Amino acid sequence: MRRESSKPHRLRRRLLCSAAALSLVPAVLAGYVPTMRDTGLPGPPVEYAEVTVPEGGEYALLAEIGYLRYFFRDDRDVIAVVDTRNGYTWKTGLDVPFNSDVDRAVAGAGNDEEALLKAAVPKEDRLNATYIAMANSLLTAEYYDDARNIALLSSASQKGAQSKLYAAGDGHFLLDAAFSEIDLTVRMHIYLTGTGIRYEIRDEELSGEGLSSLAALLITPFLGASGGTQLIYDRETRSYGDPVRKPMIPGYILMPDGPGALMRFRENSAPFKKYIGSVYGVNHADATFHVSAQLETVPYKEPLMPVYGVAHGDRQAAFVFWADGGMENLELTVSPEGNMTSYNYAYPRFVYNQTVYQVYNRRGDGFTRLYPERNHFDIDATYTFLAGDGSADGLPADYTGMALAYRGHLLQTGRLAERAAAPEMPIHFDFVMSDVKKDIFRYRNMVVTTAGDVDNILRDLAGAGLRGINAGLLGAQKGGITAGKPWKLAFTGSIGTKKDFTDLIGGLAELGCDVYFTQDYSAINSLQMLTGPNMAYHRTSWGVRRYIEYENTSVPISEISFARPEKSVEWLGKQTQDMKKTGAVSVGLDGVSNRLISHYGSRPTTAAEAVRLLRDAVSGLEMAVSAYTPNQYLWDMTDRFINAPVLPTQYVIETDTVPFLQMVLNGTMELYGPYANFSFYTKEDVLRMIDYNVFPSFVLTEKPAYLLADTNSAGFYSTSYDLYRDIIIGIYNDMSAVYGQIADRRWVGRDVLENGVVLNTYGGGTRVVINYTGEPVTVDGREAPPCSAVVWGGDAP
């Protein structure tokens, strides 16, 4: 049995400066060695020749809008974008010839030296004809061949496909791509704007027998690619020599993993695996198998938003991609240089079909097939180009500019709204009230916190000076977290009666504390209900199930299902009515906030329909919403973002961690970090919360956490309030000293000055230097002590 230590990791802090500085325990080592959990120093600049037209004579001008000039090369299906702000040229593809065409041209030149010099251009070393077509093309179709393997056809393929671009209006062009090899026709709408390119593919404009085998559509997969190897013609030997590396464009790819991660362009000798992120998470009803397993390990983080970006150089040129249509069926792929192509590149993959394992008996026998019906959706994808240091438009050509550009788009389209900052720094608590455990003949509630305990703890913290307290109650009814009904509140005297909770919520509201109930409306199990009529069904018509492998086999539940969307929103509506009767003005949403599930049984529901159902239900609650790691489709309705990630999954290809998510959401909701009592309260962790502009969060119990060891809540392994009281107060006091000076100011910039030293810039010129190192640093004549956050400067916000 795991027991909670009576001595948590030692944490001591003291303020060294006035309210303008936070100082934590000095580091033991003087030097600071950055890891991928940090943001590294800016990379080298990209060297390029400024141009007004793309190199080569094969491009025709399409349009000149604002500061962007658009050109098109018809034979290779490449759009060149010349940014007149800096003379930088982006190409939607590599713009390289097929090797077979080069070979024919060389052979045709014979001994004519002038013709030979023109014909013997470099050849791609690691790209065959299929991948050269993909690398050039605006559009690539993945499809399933007769053996159920993925094959590729691109709009600029040598054979099996043809495409034609023609004007349809002011800045509006149409690309008609006919993939004749599989009898598939796709019309792509291309809108050229003053800031970038928007692509639209409408479901109604897809046609042909090939739709039945279409797997996915890829848009400009090699836009911004860096690296590659090529073969150079040797005029002396009259042959192509050994492969040589192309000059690596310095820069990186922004990945929406956790808060945000960078993959810097570098030469990799090992064939590292691609990053593939399923936007809004894996939809288990669409997965290959209707049954899946979850180990007691840290899960992968999936993208909460349909975004990625590429930067070239040091704040010189960049673009950010986002999707406004088809997000529920979008995968984002990032491929490192060590793969088969030798390029670093990234692209969106819109999924129409995939293989599933069709089980036909209870023994599990089955066969592989495609979806009975493909996905139907409209694609709406935008690429916005950034240039320079942001002095002209506030959007520097790096990950901060990408975040601010996406934030601006969400604000403009009503998917985010700016909100006034809290006057005093808020703090979040979750209270584990109870969960069920097995007895010899029955299940019983293991109560670790009562309503009275919550009242005592929060009054104690409020008396210690904490303000802006909000608290979620987990497992506050009969059955606890695991077996409690998601459609009602069944109070029990061992935890608290309805009157107890009414008095708790009302009494603490007078102190400015917001106490509310939290429920997972997605994960269901057999202790709660009959799962059959309520669970979501897979594409194969089997119920979606997930087995959880616990080290402790005595836990009550090892198999869960996921509720069909209409049930989740029905329960949400019913249970929140019970919540309101206790005086609760907020609700904690888990499960449905971060898990998108479709349903293919009776009254089927697509992923997009599930999003609409949830949004309709939440918009009608008339309650403040505390959402747990919510996907982007709930952001405009979210008041508190609980458990905001501060670290990515830490794939081996990731080189840096950046607060992209936090910059997007800054000033639109309260963001709370991971539970600080789960090894997130060191000096570096507190500085990271200040750096990332997130507030502290704790999960607590009154009794020791080891009492939960035989429940499904065993993961709450260190929660006793007595152990964390002083740490909570210390972290709050230290962080609020900084918050008080930036609360009403918008976050507009972030710079890494040296390894371990970050400068955040806010509206009005307010600056915060976060010094993660064990040495004092001087910035603009001001000293930041070791392991500290120092605030200075600023006028009106």
Coordinates of N, CA and C in Angstrom, one line a residue, residues 597-779:
I597 N -16.0 12.2 -29.0 CA -16.5 10.9 -29.3 C -17.7 11.0 -30.3
S598 N -17.6 10.3 -31.4 CA -18.8 10.2 -32.2 C -19.6 8.9 -31.9
H599 N -20.6 8.6 -32.6 CA -21.5 7.4 -32.3 C -22.1 6.9 -33.5
Y600 N -22.0 5.6 -33.7 CA -22.5 4.9 -35.0 C -23.5 3.8 -34.7
G601 N -24.2 3.9 -33.6 CA -25.3 3.0 -33.3 C -26.6 3.7 -33.8
S602 N -27.7 3.4 -33.1 CA -28.9 4.1 -33.4 C -28.8 5.6 -33.2
R603 N -29.4 6.4 -34.1 CA -29.3 7.8 -34.1 C -27.8 8.2 -34.0
P604 N -27.1 7.9 -35.1 CA -25.7 8.2 -35.1 C -25.4 9.7 -35.0
T605 N -24.2 10.0 -34.5 CA -23.7 11.3 -34.3 C -22.3 11.4 -34.8
T606 N -22.0 12.3 -35.7 CA -20.6 12.5 -36.2 C -19.9 13.4 -35.2
A607 N -18.6 13.4 -35.3 CA -17.7 14.2 -34.4 C -18.2 15.7 -34.5
A608 N -18.4 16.2 -35.7 CA -18.8 17.6 -35.8 C -20.2 17.9 -35.1
E609 N -21.1 16.9 -35.3 CA -22.4 17.0 -34.6 C -22.2 16.9 -33.1
A610 N -21.3 16.1 -32.6 CA -21.1 16.0 -31.2 C -20.6 17.4 -30.6
V611 N -19.7 18.1 -31.4 CA -19.3 19.4 -31.0 C -20.5 20.4 -30.9
R612 N -21.3 20.3 -31.9 CA -22.5 21.2 -31.9 C -23.4 20.9 -30.7
L613 N -23.6 19.7 -30.4 CA -24.5 19.3 -29.3 C -23.9 19.8 -28.0
L614 N -22.6 19.6 -27.8 CA -22.0 20.1 -26.6 C -22.0 21.6 -26.5
R615 N -21.7 22.3 -27.5 CA -21.7 23.8 -27.5 C -23.1 24.3 -27.2
D616 N -24.1 23.7 -27.8 CA -25.5 24.1 -27.5 C -25.8 23.9 -26.0
A617 N -25.4 22.8 -25.5 CA -25.7 22.4 -24.1 C -25.0 23.4 -23.1
V618 N -23.7 23.7 -23.4 CA -22.9 24.5 -22.5 C -23.4 25.9 -22.5
S619 N -23.8 26.4 -23.7 CA -24.2 27.8 -23.9 C -25.5 28.0 -23.1
G620 N -26.3 27.0 -22.9 CA -27.6 27.2 -22.2 C -27.5 27.0 -20.7
L621 N -26.3 26.7 -20.1 CA -26.2 26.4 -18.7 C -26.4 27.6 -17.8
E622 N -26.0 28.8 -18.3 CA -26.1 30.0 -17.4 C -25.3 29.8 -16.2
M623 N -24.1 29.2 -16.3 CA -23.2 29.0 -15.2 C -21.8 29.3 -15.7
A624 N -20.9 29.7 -14.8 CA -19.5 29.8 -15.2 C -19.0 28.4 -15.4
V625 N -18.1 28.3 -16.3 CA -17.5 26.9 -16.7 C -16.1 26.8 -16.4
S626 N -15.7 25.8 -15.5 CA -14.3 25.4 -15.3 C -14.1 24.2 -16.1
A627 N -13.4 24.3 -17.2 CA -13.2 23.1 -18.1 C -11.8 22.6 -17.9
Y628 N -11.8 21.2 -17.9 CA -10.5 20.5 -17.7 C -9.8 20.3 -19.1
T629 N -8.7 21.0 -19.3 CA -7.9 20.9 -20.6 C -8.9 20.9 -21.8
P630 N -9.7 21.9 -21.9 CA -10.7 21.9 -23.0 C -10.1 22.1 -24.4
N631 N -10.7 21.4 -25.3 CA -10.4 21.6 -26.7 C -10.9 23.0 -27.2
Q632 N -10.3 23.4 -28.3 CA -10.6 24.8 -28.8 C -12.1 25.1 -29.0
Y633 N -12.9 24.1 -29.3 CA -14.3 24.4 -29.6 C -15.1 24.8 -28.4
L634 N -14.5 24.7 -27.2 CA -15.1 25.2 -26.0 C -14.5 26.5 -25.4
W635 N -13.5 27.0 -26.0 CA -12.7 28.1 -25.4 C -13.6 29.3 -25.2
D636 N -14.5 29.7 -26.1 CA -15.3 30.9 -26.0 C -16.3 30.8 -24.9
M637 N -16.5 29.6 -24.3 CA -17.5 29.4 -23.3 C -16.8 29.0 -21.9
T638 N -15.4 29.0 -21.9 CA -14.7 28.6 -20.8 C -14.2 29.8 -20.0
D639 N -14.6 29.8 -18.7 CA -14.1 30.8 -17.8 C -12.8 30.5 -17.1
R640 N -12.6 29.2 -16.8 CA -11.4 28.7 -16.2 C -10.9 27.5 -16.9
F641 N -9.6 27.6 -17.3 CA -9.0 26.4 -18.0 C -8.2 25.7 -16.9
I642 N -8.7 24.5 -16.6 CA -8.0 23.8 -15.5 C -7.0 22.8 -16.1
N643 N -5.9 22.6 -15.5 CA -4.8 21.7 -15.9 C -4.3 22.1 -17.3
A644 N -3.9 23.3 -17.4 CA -3.3 23.8 -18.7 C -1.9 23.1 -18.8
P645 N -1.6 22.5 -19.9 CA -0.3 21.8 -19.9 C 0.9 22.8 -20.0
V646 N 2.0 22.5 -19.3 CA 3.1 23.3 -19.3 C 4.3 22.6 -19.8
L647 N 4.2 21.3 -20.2 CA 5.2 20.5 -20.8 C 4.6 19.7 -21.9
P648 N 5.3 19.5 -23.0 CA 4.8 18.6 -24.1 C 5.0 17.2 -23.8
T649 N 4.7 16.3 -24.7 CA 4.9 14.9 -24.5 C 6.3 14.5 -24.4
Q650 N 7.2 15.4 -24.9 CA 8.7 15.2 -24.9 C 9.1 14.1 -25.9
Y651 N 8.6 14.2 -27.1 CA 9.1 13.3 -28.1 C 10.6 13.6 -28.4
V652 N 11.3 12.7 -28.9 CA 12.8 12.8 -29.1 C 13.1 13.9 -30.1
I653 N 12.1 14.2 -31.1 CA 12.4 15.2 -32.1 C 12.2 16.6 -31.6
E654 N 11.5 16.7 -30.4 CA 11.2 18.1 -29.9 C 12.5 18.6 -29.2
T655 N 12.8 19.9 -29.5 CA 14.0 20.5 -29.0 C 13.7 21.6 -28.0
D656 N 12.5 22.2 -28.0 CA 12.2 23.3 -27.1 C 10.8 23.2 -26.7
T657 N 10.5 23.8 -25.5 CA 9.1 24.0 -25.1 C 8.8 25.5 -25.0
V658 N 7.6 25.8 -25.5 CA 7.2 27.2 -25.6 C 5.7 27.4 -25.1
P659 N 5.4 28.5 -24.6 CA 4.0 28.7 -24.1 C 3.1 29.3 -25.2
F660 N 3.0 28.6 -26.3 CA 2.2 29.0 -27.4 C 0.7 29.0 -26.9
L661 N 0.2 27.9 -26.4 CA -1.2 27.9 -25.9 C -1.5 29.0 -25.0
Q662 N -0.6 29.3 -24.0 CA -0.9 30.3 -23.0 C -0.9 31.7 -23.6
M663 N -0.1 31.9 -24.7 CA -0.1 33.2 -25.3 C -1.4 33.4 -26.1
V664 N -1.9 32.3 -26.7 CA -3.2 32.4 -27.5 C -4.3 32.8 -26.5
L665 N -4.3 32.2 -25.3 CA -5.4 32.3 -24.4 C -5.3 33.5 -23.4
N666 N -4.1 34.1 -23.4 CA -3.9 35.1 -22.4 C -4.9 36.2 -22.5
G667 N -5.5 36.6 -21.3 CA -6.5 37.6 -21.2 C -7.9 37.3 -21.7
T668 N -8.1 36.0 -21.9 CA -9.5 35.5 -22.3 C -10.1 34.6 -21.3
M669 N -9.4 34.1 -20.4 CA -9.9 33.2 -19.3 C -8.8 33.0 -18.3
E670 N -9.1 32.4 -17.2 CA -8.1 32.1 -16.2 C -7.5 30.7 -16.5
L671 N -6.2 30.7 -16.6 CA -5.5 29.4 -16.9 C -4.8 28.9 -15.6
Y672 N -5.0 27.6 -15.3 CA -4.4 27.0 -14.1 C -3.5 25.9 -14.5
G673 N -2.3 25.8 -13.9 CA -1.3 24.8 -14.3 C -1.7 23.4 -13.7
P674 N -0.8 22.4 -13.9 CA -1.0 21.1 -13.3 C -1.0 21.2 -11.8
Y675 N -1.6 20.2 -11.1 CA -1.6 20.2 -9.7 C -0.2 20.4 -9.1
A676 N 0.0 21.4 -8.4 CA 1.3 21.7 -7.9 C 1.8 20.7 -6.9
N677 N 0.9 20.0 -6.2 CA 1.4 19.0 -5.2 C 1.8 17.7 -5.9
F678 N 1.6 17.6 -7.2 CA 2.1 16.4 -7.9 C 3.5 16.8 -8.5
S679 N 4.5 17.1 -7.7 CA 5.8 17.4 -8.1 C 5.9 18.6 -9.0
F680 N 5.1 19.6 -8.8 CA 5.2 20.8 -9.6 C 5.2 22.0 -8.7
Y681 N 6.1 21.9 -7.6 CA 6.2 23.1 -6.7 C 7.6 23.4 -6.4
T682 N 8.5 23.0 -7.3 CA 9.9 23.4 -7.1 C 10.1 24.9 -7.5
K683 N 11.3 25.4 -7.2 CA 11.5 26.8 -7.6 C 11.4 27.0 -9.1
E684 N 11.8 26.0 -9.9 CA 11.7 26.2 -11.4 C 10.3 26.1 -11.8
D685 N 9.5 25.2 -11.1 CA 8.1 25.1 -11.5 C 7.3 26.4 -11.2
V686 N 7.6 27.0 -10.1 CA 6.9 28.3 -9.8 C 7.3 29.4 -10.8
L687 N 8.6 29.4 -11.1 CA 9.0 30.4 -12.1 C 8.4 30.1 -13.5
R688 N 8.2 28.8 -13.8 CA 7.5 28.5 -15.1 C 6.1 29.0 -15.1
M689 N 5.4 28.9 -14.0 CA 4.0 29.4 -13.9 C 4.0 30.9 -14.1
I690 N 4.9 31.6 -13.6 CA 5.0 33.0 -13.8 C 5.4 33.3 -15.3
D691 N 6.3 32.6 -15.8 CA 6.8 32.7 -17.2 C 5.6 32.5 -18.1
Y692 N 4.8 31.4 -17.9 CA 3.7 31.0 -18.8 C 2.4 31.6 -18.5
N693 N 2.4 32.5 -17.4 CA 1.1 33.2 -17.1 C 0.0 32.3 -16.7
V694 N 0.3 31.3 -15.9 CA -0.7 30.4 -15.4 C -0.8 30.5 -13.9
F695 N -1.9 30.2 -13.3 CA -2.1 30.3 -11.9 C -1.9 28.9 -11.2
P696 N -1.6 28.9 -9.9 CA -1.4 27.6 -9.2 C -2.7 26.8 -9.0
S697 N -2.5 25.5 -8.9 CA -3.7 24.6 -8.7 C -3.2 23.5 -7.8
F698 N -4.1 23.0 -6.9 CA -3.8 21.9 -6.0 C -5.0 21.0 -6.0
V699 N -4.7 19.7 -5.7 CA -5.8 18.8 -5.4 C -5.6 18.3 -4.0
L700 N -6.7 18.3 -3.2 CA -6.5 18.1 -1.8 C -7.5 17.2 -1.2
T701 N -7.2 16.6 -0.1 CA -8.1 15.8 0.8 C -7.8 16.2 2.2
E702 N -8.8 15.9 3.1 CA -8.5 16.1 4.5 C -7.8 15.0 5.1
K703 N -8.2 13.8 4.7 CA -7.5 12.5 5.2 C -6.3 12.1 4.3
P704 N -5.5 11.3 4.8 CA -4.3 10.9 4.0 C -4.7 10.2 2.7
A705 N -3.9 10.4 1.6 CA -4.2 9.9 0.3 C -4.1 8.3 0.2
Y706 N -3.4 7.7 1.1 CA -3.3 6.3 1.0 C -4.6 5.5 1.2
L707 N -5.6 6.2 1.8 CA -6.9 5.6 1.9 C -7.6 5.4 0.6
L708 N -7.1 6.0 -0.5 CA -7.6 5.8 -1.8 C -6.9 4.8 -2.6
A709 N -6.0 4.1 -2.0 CA -5.1 3.2 -2.7 C -5.9 2.0 -3.4
D710 N -7.0 1.6 -2.8 CA -7.8 0.5 -3.4 C -9.0 1.0 -4.2
T711 N -8.9 2.3 -4.6 CA -10.0 2.8 -5.4 C -9.4 3.2 -6.8
N712 N -10.3 3.6 -7.7 CA -9.9 4.0 -9.0 C -9.3 5.4 -8.9
S713 N -9.3 6.0 -7.8 CA -8.7 7.4 -7.6 C -7.3 7.3 -6.9
A714 N -6.7 6.1 -7.1 CA -5.3 5.9 -6.5 C -4.3 6.8 -7.1
G715 N -4.6 7.4 -8.2 CA -3.6 8.3 -8.8 C -3.5 9.6 -8.1
F716 N -4.4 9.9 -7.2 CA -4.2 11.1 -6.3 C -3.4 10.6 -5.1
Y717 N -2.1 10.6 -5.3 CA -1.2 9.9 -4.4 C -0.7 10.7 -3.2
S718 N -0.8 12.0 -3.3 CA -0.3 12.9 -2.2 C -1.2 14.2 -2.2
T719 N -2.1 14.2 -1.3 CA -3.1 15.2 -1.3 C -3.5 15.8 0.1
S720 N -3.0 15.3 1.1 CA -3.4 15.7 2.5 C -3.1 17.2 2.7
Y721 N -4.1 18.0 3.1 CA -4.0 19.4 3.3 C -2.9 19.7 4.3
D722 N -2.8 19.0 5.4 CA -1.9 19.3 6.4 C -0.4 19.3 5.8
L723 N -0.2 18.5 4.8 CA 1.2 18.5 4.2 C 1.5 19.7 3.3
Y724 N 0.4 20.3 2.8 CA 0.6 21.3 1.7 C 0.2 22.7 2.1
R725 N -0.3 22.9 3.3 CA -0.8 24.2 3.7 C 0.2 25.3 3.5
D726 N 1.4 25.1 4.1 CA 2.4 26.1 4.1 C 2.9 26.3 2.6
I727 N 3.0 25.2 1.9 CA 3.4 25.4 0.5 C 2.4 26.2 -0.3
I728 N 1.2 25.9 -0.1 CA 0.1 26.7 -0.8 C 0.2 28.1 -0.5
I729 N 0.3 28.5 0.7 CA 0.4 29.9 1.1 C 1.7 30.5 0.6
G730 N 2.8 29.8 0.6 CA 4.0 30.4 0.1 C 4.0 30.6 -1.4
I731 N 3.5 29.7 -2.1 CA 3.4 29.8 -3.6 C 2.5 31.0 -3.9
Y732 N 1.4 31.0 -3.3 CA 0.4 32.1 -3.6 C 1.0 33.5 -3.3
N733 N 1.6 33.7 -2.1 CA 2.2 35.0 -1.8 C 3.3 35.4 -2.8
D734 N 4.1 34.4 -3.1 CA 5.2 34.7 -4.1 C 4.7 35.1 -5.4
M735 N 3.8 34.3 -6.0 CA 3.3 34.6 -7.3 C 2.4 35.8 -7.4
S736 N 1.6 36.1 -6.3 CA 0.7 37.2 -6.4 C 1.5 38.5 -6.3
A737 N 2.8 38.5 -5.8 CA 3.6 39.7 -5.8 C 3.9 40.2 -7.2
V738 N 4.1 39.2 -8.1 CA 4.3 39.5 -9.5 C 3.0 39.8 -10.2
Y739 N 2.0 39.0 -10.0 CA 0.7 39.2 -10.7 C 0.1 40.6 -10.5
G740 N 0.3 41.1 -9.3 CA -0.3 42.4 -9.0 C 0.1 43.5 -9.9
Q741 N 1.3 43.3 -10.5 CA 1.8 44.4 -11.4 C 1.6 44.1 -12.9
I742 N 1.0 42.9 -13.2 CA 0.8 42.7 -14.7 C -0.7 42.2 -14.9
A743 N -1.5 42.3 -13.9 CA -2.8 41.7 -14.0 C -3.7 42.3 -15.1
D744 N -3.6 43.6 -15.3 CA -4.4 44.3 -16.3 C -3.6 44.6 -17.6
R745 N -2.6 43.9 -17.8 CA -1.8 44.1 -19.0 C -1.7 42.9 -19.9
R746 N -1.8 43.1 -21.2 CA -1.8 41.9 -22.1 C -0.4 41.5 -22.4
W747 N -0.2 40.2 -22.5 CA 1.1 39.6 -22.8 C 1.4 39.8 -24.3
V748 N 2.4 40.5 -24.7 CA 2.6 40.8 -26.1 C 4.0 40.3 -26.7
G749 N 4.9 39.8 -25.8 CA 6.1 39.3 -26.4 C 6.9 38.4 -25.4
R750 N 7.8 37.6 -25.9 CA 8.6 36.7 -25.1 C 9.9 36.5 -25.8
D751 N 11.0 36.8 -25.1 CA 12.4 36.7 -25.6 C 13.2 35.8 -24.7
V752 N 14.1 35.0 -25.2 CA 15.1 34.3 -24.4 C 16.4 35.1 -24.6
L753 N 16.9 35.7 -23.5 CA 18.1 36.6 -23.5 C 19.3 35.8 -23.5
E754 N 19.3 34.8 -22.7 CA 20.4 33.8 -22.6 C 19.9 32.5 -22.0
N755 N 20.6 31.5 -22.1 CA 20.1 30.2 -21.6 C 19.6 30.4 -20.1
G756 N 18.3 30.1 -19.9 CA 17.7 30.2 -18.6 C 17.2 31.6 -18.2
V757 N 17.3 32.5 -19.1 CA 16.8 33.9 -18.8 C 15.8 34.3 -19.8
V758 N 14.5 34.6 -19.4 CA 13.4 34.9 -20.3 C 12.9 36.3 -20.0
L759 N 12.6 37.1 -21.0 CA 12.0 38.4 -20.8 C 10.6 38.4 -21.4
N760 N 9.6 38.5 -20.6 CA 8.2 38.7 -21.1 C 7.8 40.1 -21.1
T761 N 7.2 40.5 -22.2 CA 6.8 41.9 -22.3 C 5.3 42.0 -22.3
Y762 N 4.7 43.1 -21.7 CA 3.3 43.2 -21.5 C 2.9 44.6 -22.0
G763 N 1.6 44.9 -22.2 CA 1.2 46.2 -22.7 C 1.6 47.3 -21.7
G764 N 1.9 48.4 -22.3 CA 2.4 49.6 -21.6 C 3.8 49.5 -21.3
G765 N 4.5 48.5 -21.8 CA 6.0 48.4 -21.6 C 6.4 47.7 -20.4
T766 N 5.5 47.1 -19.6 CA 5.9 46.4 -18.4 C 6.6 45.1 -18.8
R767 N 7.7 44.8 -18.1 CA 8.5 43.7 -18.4 C 8.8 42.8 -17.2
V768 N 8.9 41.5 -17.4 CA 9.2 40.6 -16.4 C 10.4 39.7 -16.8
V769 N 11.4 39.8 -16.1 CA 12.6 38.9 -16.3 C 12.5 37.7 -15.4
I770 N 12.5 36.6 -16.0 CA 12.5 35.3 -15.3 C 13.8 34.7 -15.4
N771 N 14.5 34.6 -14.3 CA 15.9 34.1 -14.2 C 15.9 32.7 -13.6
Y772 N 15.9 31.7 -14.5 CA 15.9 30.3 -14.0 C 17.3 29.9 -13.5
T773 N 18.3 30.7 -13.7 CA 19.7 30.2 -13.4 C 20.1 30.5 -12.0
G774 N 21.2 30.0 -11.6 CA 21.7 30.1 -10.2 C 22.6 31.3 -10.1
E775 N 22.7 32.2 -11.1 CA 23.5 33.4 -11.0 C 22.7 34.6 -11.3
P776 N 23.0 35.8 -10.7 CA 22.3 37.0 -11.0 C 22.6 37.4 -12.4
V777 N 21.6 38.0 -13.0 CA 21.8 38.5 -14.4 C 21.3 40.0 -14.4
T778 N 21.9 40.7 -15.3 CA 21.6 42.2 -15.5 C 21.0 42.4 -16.8
V779 N 19.8 43.0 -16.8 CA 19.1 43.3 -18.0 C 18.8 44.8 -18.0

